mmCIF file of C-alpha atoms in Angstrom:
data_model
loop_
_atom_site.group_PDB
_atom_site.id
_atom_site.type_symbol
_atom_site.label_atom_id
_atom_site.label_comp_id
_atom_site.label_asym_id
_atom_site.label_seq_id
_atom_site.Cartn_x
_atom_site.Cartn_y
_atom_site.Cartn_z
ATOM 1 C CA UNK A 1 -14.626 -4.190 6.423
ATOM 2 C CA UNK A 2 -15.543 -5.637 3.068
ATOM 3 C CA UNK A 3 -13.169 -6.384 0.233
ATOM 4 C CA UNK A 4 -14.574 -7.163 -3.192
ATOM 5 C CA UNK A 5 -11.775 -8.997 -4.993
ATOM 6 C CA UNK A 6 -11.567 -9.448 -8.739
ATOM 7 C CA UNK A 7 -8.982 -11.606 -10.459
ATOM 8 C CA UNK A 8 -7.606 -9.456 -13.275
ATOM 9 C CA UNK A 9 -5.155 -9.604 -16.141
ATOM 10 C CA UNK A 10 -4.759 -5.810 -15.876
ATOM 11 C CA UNK A 11 -6.241 -2.927 -13.906
ATOM 12 C CA UNK A 12 -5.686 0.784 -13.483
ATOM 13 C CA UNK A 13 -7.267 3.712 -11.706
ATOM 14 C CA UNK A 14 -7.252 7.292 -12.980
ATOM 15 C CA UNK A 15 -8.113 10.641 -11.434
ATOM 16 C CA UNK A 16 -8.725 13.603 -13.774
ATOM 17 C CA UNK A 17 -7.147 11.674 -16.660
ATOM 18 C CA UNK A 18 -3.964 10.838 -14.704
ATOM 19 C CA UNK A 19 -3.203 7.183 -13.926
ATOM 20 C CA UNK A 20 -2.591 7.084 -10.171
ATOM 21 C CA UNK A 21 -2.302 3.314 -9.751
ATOM 22 C CA UNK A 22 -1.966 0.363 -12.107
ATOM 23 C CA UNK A 23 -1.008 -3.285 -12.235
ATOM 24 C CA UNK A 24 0.082 -5.148 -15.331
ATOM 25 C CA UNK A 25 0.797 -8.615 -13.984
ATOM 26 C CA UNK A 26 2.872 -11.193 -15.828
ATOM 27 C CA UNK A 27 -0.103 -13.503 -15.453
ATOM 28 C CA UNK A 28 -2.839 -12.571 -13.031
ATOM 29 C CA UNK A 29 -3.308 -9.958 -10.352
ATOM 30 C CA UNK A 30 -5.998 -8.832 -7.951
ATOM 31 C CA UNK A 31 -8.149 -5.718 -7.806
ATOM 32 C CA UNK A 32 -9.306 -5.145 -4.225
ATOM 33 C CA UNK A 33 -12.209 -2.732 -3.712
ATOM 34 C CA UNK A 34 -12.160 -1.927 0.008
ATOM 35 C CA UNK A 35 -15.108 -0.666 2.062
ATOM 36 C CA UNK A 36 -14.871 0.310 5.730
ATOM 37 C CA UNK A 37 -17.633 0.407 8.350
ATOM 38 C CA UNK A 38 -17.769 2.042 11.792
ATOM 39 C CA UNK A 39 -16.622 -0.957 13.839
ATOM 40 C CA UNK A 40 -13.484 -1.740 11.820
ATOM 41 C CA UNK A 41 -10.004 -1.341 13.253
ATOM 42 C CA UNK A 42 -6.377 -1.885 12.146
ATOM 43 C CA UNK A 43 -6.455 -5.533 13.236
ATOM 44 C CA UNK A 44 -9.418 -6.145 10.917
ATOM 45 C CA UNK A 45 -7.541 -4.513 8.029
ATOM 46 C CA UNK A 46 -4.475 -6.689 8.655
ATOM 47 C CA UNK A 47 -6.510 -9.917 8.923
ATOM 48 C CA UNK A 48 -8.348 -9.198 5.677
ATOM 49 C CA UNK A 49 -5.089 -8.327 3.915
ATOM 50 C CA UNK A 50 -3.648 -11.692 4.960
ATOM 51 C CA UNK A 51 -6.831 -13.469 3.873
ATOM 52 C CA UNK A 52 -6.663 -11.791 0.457
ATOM 53 C CA UNK A 53 -2.939 -12.546 0.068
ATOM 54 C CA UNK A 54 -3.520 -16.263 0.819
ATOM 55 C CA UNK A 55 -6.824 -16.603 -1.099
ATOM 56 C CA UNK A 56 -6.555 -19.380 -3.691
ATOM 57 C CA UNK A 57 -8.388 -17.820 -6.644
ATOM 58 C CA UNK A 58 -5.598 -17.663 -9.215
ATOM 59 C CA UNK A 59 -4.931 -20.335 -11.850
ATOM 60 C CA UNK A 60 -4.334 -23.833 -10.508
ATOM 61 C CA UNK A 61 -5.895 -22.793 -7.177
ATOM 62 C CA UNK A 62 -2.859 -20.740 -6.222
ATOM 63 C CA UNK A 63 -2.725 -17.588 -4.141
ATOM 64 C CA UNK A 64 -1.175 -14.202 -4.818
ATOM 65 C CA UNK A 65 1.371 -15.079 -2.139
ATOM 66 C CA UNK A 66 2.448 -18.179 -4.058
ATOM 67 C CA UNK A 67 2.933 -16.447 -7.408
ATOM 68 C CA UNK A 68 3.779 -12.892 -6.315
ATOM 69 C CA UNK A 69 0.717 -11.439 -8.026
ATOM 70 C CA UNK A 70 0.306 -7.661 -7.745
ATOM 71 C CA UNK A 71 -2.686 -6.050 -6.026
ATOM 72 C CA UNK A 72 -4.473 -2.793 -6.868
ATOM 73 C CA UNK A 73 -6.274 -1.419 -3.771
ATOM 74 C CA UNK A 74 -9.134 1.046 -4.328
ATOM 75 C CA UNK A 75 -11.328 2.521 -1.586
ATOM 76 C CA UNK A 76 -15.018 1.816 -2.193
ATOM 77 C CA UNK A 77 -17.462 3.150 0.415
ATOM 78 C CA UNK A 78 -20.390 2.050 -1.762
ATOM 79 C CA UNK A 79 -19.791 -1.557 -0.665
ATOM 80 C CA UNK A 80 -21.794 -0.542 2.414
ATOM 81 C CA UNK A 81 -24.828 0.721 0.497
ATOM 82 C CA UNK A 82 -28.160 -0.147 2.082
ATOM 83 C CA UNK A 83 -30.782 -0.567 -0.629
ATOM 84 C CA UNK A 84 -33.486 -2.197 1.494
ATOM 85 C CA UNK A 85 -35.874 0.771 1.273
ATOM 86 C CA UNK A 86 -36.766 2.884 -1.700
ATOM 87 C CA UNK A 87 -34.593 3.640 -4.684
ATOM 88 C CA UNK A 88 -31.947 5.814 -3.044
ATOM 89 C CA UNK A 89 -29.158 3.923 -1.239
ATOM 90 C CA UNK A 90 -28.264 4.845 2.324
ATOM 91 C CA UNK A 91 -24.569 5.172 3.125
ATOM 92 C CA UNK A 92 -24.991 5.177 6.938
ATOM 93 C CA UNK A 93 -23.057 1.924 7.376
ATOM 94 C CA UNK A 94 -19.982 3.321 5.600
ATOM 95 C CA UNK A 95 -17.374 4.861 7.884
ATOM 96 C CA UNK A 96 -16.619 8.565 7.273
ATOM 97 C CA UNK A 97 -13.394 9.481 5.477
ATOM 98 C CA UNK A 98 -11.327 10.321 8.576
ATOM 99 C CA UNK A 99 -12.071 6.822 9.934
ATOM 100 C CA UNK A 100 -11.941 4.916 6.642
ATOM 101 C CA UNK A 101 -8.802 6.354 5.037
ATOM 102 C CA UNK A 102 -6.330 5.174 7.690
ATOM 103 C CA UNK A 103 -7.858 1.687 7.552
ATOM 104 C CA UNK A 104 -7.641 1.464 3.757
ATOM 105 C CA UNK A 105 -4.028 2.640 4.073
ATOM 106 C CA UNK A 106 -3.437 -0.007 6.770
ATOM 107 C CA UNK A 107 -4.879 -2.692 4.479
ATOM 108 C CA UNK A 108 -2.470 -1.693 1.679
ATOM 109 C CA UNK A 109 0.470 -1.459 4.102
ATOM 110 C CA UNK A 110 -0.310 -4.905 5.518
ATOM 111 C CA UNK A 111 -0.249 -6.367 2.009
ATOM 112 C CA UNK A 112 3.130 -4.734 1.408
ATOM 113 C CA UNK A 113 4.400 -6.146 4.701
ATOM 114 C CA UNK A 114 3.354 -9.601 3.481
ATOM 115 C CA UNK A 115 5.419 -9.105 0.315
ATOM 116 C CA UNK A 116 2.821 -7.870 -2.165
ATOM 117 C CA UNK A 117 3.474 -5.357 -4.922
ATOM 118 C CA UNK A 118 0.657 -2.902 -4.219
ATOM 119 C CA UNK A 119 -0.699 0.017 -6.231
ATOM 120 C CA UNK A 120 -3.526 2.214 -4.931
ATOM 121 C CA UNK A 121 -6.191 4.622 -5.999
ATOM 122 C CA UNK A 122 -6.584 8.058 -4.422
ATOM 123 C CA UNK A 123 -8.839 8.088 -1.365
ATOM 124 C CA UNK A 124 -11.871 10.375 -1.662
ATOM 125 C CA UNK A 125 -11.258 11.236 -5.316
ATOM 126 C CA UNK A 126 -13.630 10.633 -8.194
ATOM 127 C CA UNK A 127 -11.833 7.684 -9.793
ATOM 128 C CA UNK A 128 -12.198 5.804 -13.033
ATOM 129 C CA UNK A 129 -11.289 2.145 -12.620
ATOM 130 C CA UNK A 130 -10.493 0.069 -15.691
ATOM 131 C CA UNK A 131 -9.949 -3.666 -15.481
ATOM 132 C CA UNK A 132 -9.958 -6.877 -17.401
ATOM 133 C CA UNK A 133 -11.663 -9.380 -15.115
ATOM 134 C CA UNK A 134 -10.066 -12.773 -15.676
ATOM 135 C CA UNK A 135 -12.478 -15.686 -15.516
ATOM 136 C CA UNK A 136 -14.518 -13.752 -14.483
ATOM 137 C CA UNK A 137 -13.677 -14.310 -10.836
ATOM 138 C CA UNK A 138 -15.168 -11.994 -8.207
ATOM 139 C CA UNK A 139 -15.242 -12.801 -4.469
ATOM 140 C CA UNK A 140 -16.519 -10.835 -1.466
ATOM 141 C CA UNK A 141 -14.321 -11.088 1.637
ATOM 142 C CA UNK A 142 -15.557 -10.244 5.136
ATOM 143 C CA UNK A 143 -14.634 -11.337 8.624
#
């Protein structure tokens, strides 16, 4: 599992012109783009959720847990693109939807269990993600 985290001052995801998830934090929040591979399991999703929640990338080296920052979770299979050969990425390392969706849902649920305010995109949909990256700060999380 890979989570590309961006510190944001706002973020929203739309499907067919309808906003399906948004965060408008009082200060900062996190956009978490989540990719799943074949070997991931619910324990991996929970560990990465805790890592994200405790990650000290907000102002004054504080975590989302410390300030109650909201998190927008968006599935992103393209995080597992293999571009080593040619010009067309391979998606073989990305888990198929029936495997990935429950794990993205588990990641979001684990954040909620930790106390996060979580908004989500819509799995498998063509989404438009808008954000204001604060810093900019972008970090790739893996276990």
